[in-house]
Amino acid sequence: MTEPPRAGEDRDAPGYELPLLLFAGFRSLIDQLHAELARQGHPDVRPAHGFALQAIGLEGATAVTIGRRLGVSKQAAGKTVDRLESLGYAARTDDPTDARRKLVRLTPRGLDALARSAAIFDRLRGEWATALGADRLRAMESDLRTVTPPDSFGLDAAGWLAGP
């Protein structure tokens, strides 16, 4: 293997380094987010929980919909919802449009975690803008939107996303 280029070098990095750098950047943001959420009163939220809260959304969703949004089975989504319920972030309610279904809705604690997450992500993005320059960060975001399909956001990653 060749040695990766150092910061500021002009030569191309080996191809395998790109996904590692993207993942490291992602992981860094998520880890910083969760450390700050813990400091702000949400120590039990794990990355998978945050993604599930997003999948539930402000309007609520069924387990089938949550599973589809996360790229997991209904059963896996149900287990995550069980955990969110036990932590006080979500609650199952009757679906007003179909008595056979249950909707999962965010509780005030779940809504607080999402609001805090948004604010923390904005702060972290600001830190990246300071480190890289705002124009470079906007260009990187634009470039990533160009090379990623709009429907490629699936959260079926294993390992650290699953959490305890």
CSV table of C-alpha atoms in Angstrom, one decimal:
chain,number,residue,atom,x,y,z
A,1,MET,CA,0.0,0.0,0.0
A,2,THR,CA,1.1,3.5,-0.7
A,3,GLU,CA,1.3,6.1,2.1
A,4,PRO,CA,-1.6,8.5,2.1
A,5,PRO,CA,-0.8,12.1,1.2
A,6,ARG,CA,-0.3,14.5,4.0
A,7,ALA,CA,-2.5,17.6,4.4
A,8,GLY,CA,-1.7,20.1,1.6
A,9,GLU,CA,-0.1,17.6,-0.8
A,10,ASP,CA,-1.3,17.7,-4.4
A,11,ARG,CA,-0.9,14.0,-5.3
A,12,ASP,CA,-4.0,11.8,-5.5
A,13,ALA,CA,-4.8,9.7,-2.5
A,14,PRO,CA,-5.3,6.0,-3.0
A,15,GLY,CA,-8.9,5.1,-3.8
A,16,TYR,CA,-9.5,3.2,-0.6
A,17,GLU,CA,-8.9,6.3,1.4
A,18,LEU,CA,-12.0,8.2,0.2
A,19,PRO,CA,-14.6,6.0,1.9
A,20,LEU,CA,-12.4,5.9,5.1
A,21,LEU,CA,-12.2,9.7,5.2
A,22,LEU,CA,-15.9,10.1,4.6
A,23,PHE,CA,-16.8,7.6,7.3
A,24,ALA,CA,-14.3,9.1,9.7
A,25,GLY,CA,-15.8,12.6,9.2
A,26,PHE,CA,-19.3,11.1,9.6
A,27,ARG,CA,-18.3,9.2,12.7
A,28,SER,CA,-16.6,12.3,14.2
A,29,LEU,CA,-19.7,14.4,13.8
A,30,ILE,CA,-22.0,11.7,15.2
A,31,ASP,CA,-19.7,11.0,18.2
A,32,GLN,CA,-19.4,14.7,19.0
A,33,LEU,CA,-23.2,15.0,18.7
A,34,HIS,CA,-23.8,12.2,21.1
A,35,ALA,CA,-21.2,13.4,23.6
A,36,GLU,CA,-22.9,16.8,23.7
A,37,LEU,CA,-26.4,15.3,23.8
A,38,ALA,CA,-25.3,13.3,26.9
A,39,ARG,CA,-24.1,16.6,28.5
A,40,GLN,CA,-27.5,18.2,27.7
A,41,GLY,CA,-29.5,15.5,29.4
A,42,HIS,CA,-29.8,12.7,26.8
A,43,PRO,CA,-27.1,10.2,27.8
A,44,ASP,CA,-29.0,7.2,26.6
A,45,VAL,CA,-29.5,8.2,23.0
A,46,ARG,CA,-27.4,6.2,20.6
A,47,PRO,CA,-26.8,6.8,16.9
A,48,ALA,CA,-29.5,4.3,15.9
A,49,HIS,CA,-32.0,6.0,18.2
A,50,GLY,CA,-31.3,9.4,16.5
A,51,PHE,CA,-31.9,7.9,13.1
A,52,ALA,CA,-35.1,6.2,14.3
A,53,LEU,CA,-36.3,9.5,15.8
A,54,GLN,CA,-35.8,11.1,12.4
A,55,ALA,CA,-37.6,8.2,10.7
A,56,ILE,CA,-40.6,8.6,13.1
A,57,GLY,CA,-40.7,12.3,12.3
A,58,LEU,CA,-42.9,15.0,13.6
A,59,GLU,CA,-46.1,13.4,12.2
A,60,GLY,CA,-45.4,9.9,13.6
A,61,ALA,CA,-45.1,6.7,11.6
A,62,THR,CA,-46.0,3.0,11.7
A,63,ALA,CA,-43.3,0.4,12.4
A,64,VAL,CA,-43.5,-0.6,8.7
A,65,THR,CA,-42.8,3.0,7.6
A,66,ILE,CA,-40.0,3.4,10.2
A,67,GLY,CA,-38.4,0.1,9.0
A,68,ARG,CA,-38.6,1.2,5.4
A,69,ARG,CA,-37.1,4.6,6.1
A,70,LEU,CA,-34.3,3.0,8.1
A,71,GLY,CA,-33.7,0.1,5.6
A,72,VAL,CA,-34.5,-2.5,8.3
A,73,SER,CA,-37.3,-5.0,8.9
A,74,LYS,CA,-40.5,-4.2,10.7
A,75,GLN,CA,-39.3,-6.4,13.5
A,76,ALA,CA,-36.0,-4.5,13.8
A,77,ALA,CA,-37.8,-1.2,13.7
A,78,GLY,CA,-40.1,-2.5,16.4
A,79,LYS,CA,-37.2,-3.4,18.7
A,80,THR,CA,-35.8,0.1,18.3
A,81,VAL,CA,-39.2,1.6,19.0
A,82,ASP,CA,-39.5,-0.6,22.1
A,83,ARG,CA,-36.2,0.9,23.3
A,84,LEU,CA,-37.2,4.4,22.5
A,85,GLU,CA,-40.4,3.9,24.4
A,86,SER,CA,-38.6,2.5,27.5
A,87,LEU,CA,-36.3,5.6,27.4
A,88,GLY,CA,-39.3,8.0,27.1
A,89,TYR,CA,-38.5,9.2,23.6
A,90,ALA,CA,-41.5,7.7,21.7
A,91,ALA,CA,-44.9,6.3,22.4
A,92,ARG,CA,-47.3,4.0,20.4
A,93,THR,CA,-50.7,5.5,19.9
A,94,ASP,CA,-53.8,4.5,18.0
A,95,ASP,CA,-53.9,5.5,14.4
A,96,PRO,CA,-56.9,7.8,13.9
A,97,THR,CA,-57.3,6.7,10.3
A,98,ASP,CA,-57.1,2.9,10.9
A,99,ALA,CA,-58.0,1.3,14.2
A,100,ARG,CA,-55.9,-1.8,13.2
A,101,ARG,CA,-52.6,0.1,13.2
A,102,LYS,CA,-50.5,1.8,15.8
A,103,LEU,CA,-48.6,5.0,15.2
A,104,VAL,CA,-45.3,5.7,16.8
A,105,ARG,CA,-45.1,9.3,17.9
A,106,LEU,CA,-42.3,11.3,19.5
A,107,THR,CA,-42.8,12.4,23.1
A,108,PRO,CA,-41.8,15.8,24.4
A,109,ARG,CA,-38.5,14.2,25.4
A,110,GLY,CA,-38.0,12.8,21.8
A,111,LEU,CA,-38.8,16.2,20.3
A,112,ASP,CA,-36.3,17.9,22.7
A,113,ALA,CA,-33.6,15.4,21.6
A,114,LEU,CA,-34.3,16.2,18.0
A,115,ALA,CA,-34.2,20.0,18.5
A,116,ARG,CA,-31.0,19.8,20.5
A,117,SER,CA,-29.5,17.5,17.8
A,118,ALA,CA,-30.3,20.1,15.1
A,119,ALA,CA,-28.7,22.9,17.1
A,120,ILE,CA,-25.6,20.8,17.8
A,121,PHE,CA,-25.2,19.8,14.2
A,122,ASP,CA,-25.5,23.5,13.2
A,123,ARG,CA,-22.7,24.3,15.7
A,124,LEU,CA,-20.5,21.4,14.4
A,125,ARG,CA,-21.1,22.5,10.8
A,126,GLY,CA,-20.0,26.0,11.9
A,127,GLU,CA,-16.8,24.5,13.4
A,128,TRP,CA,-16.1,22.7,10.1
A,129,ALA,CA,-16.7,26.0,8.2
A,130,THR,CA,-14.2,27.7,10.5
A,131,ALA,CA,-11.6,24.9,10.0
A,132,LEU,CA,-12.1,24.5,6.2
A,133,GLY,CA,-13.5,27.8,5.2
A,134,ALA,CA,-17.2,28.4,4.5
A,135,ASP,CA,-16.8,28.3,0.7
A,136,ARG,CA,-14.9,25.1,0.8
A,137,LEU,CA,-17.4,23.5,3.1
A,138,ARG,CA,-20.3,24.6,0.8
A,139,ALA,CA,-18.4,23.2,-2.2
A,140,MET,CA,-17.8,19.9,-0.5
A,141,GLU,CA,-21.5,19.6,0.4
A,142,SER,CA,-22.5,20.4,-3.1
A,143,ASP,CA,-20.0,17.9,-4.5
A,144,LEU,CA,-21.3,15.2,-2.2
A,145,ARG,CA,-24.9,15.9,-3.3
A,146,THR,CA,-23.7,15.6,-6.9
A,147,VAL,CA,-22.1,12.1,-6.4
A,148,THR,CA,-24.7,10.6,-4.1
A,149,PRO,CA,-28.1,9.4,-5.4
A,150,PRO,CA,-30.9,11.2,-3.8
A,151,ASP,CA,-32.5,8.0,-2.6
A,152,SER,CA,-29.4,6.4,-1.2
A,153,PHE,CA,-30.0,7.2,2.4
A,154,GLY,CA,-30.5,3.9,4.1
A,155,LEU,CA,-29.5,3.3,7.7
A,156,ASP,CA,-28.9,-0.4,7.7
A,157,ALA,CA,-25.3,-0.1,8.8
A,158,ALA,CA,-24.2,-2.6,11.4
A,159,GLY,CA,-21.8,-2.3,14.3
A,160,TRP,CA,-21.6,1.0,16.1
A,161,LEU,CA,-24.9,2.3,14.7
A,162,ALA,CA,-26.8,-0.5,16.5
A,163,GLY,CA,-25.4,0.5,19.9
A,164,PRO,CA,-26.3,-1.3,23.1
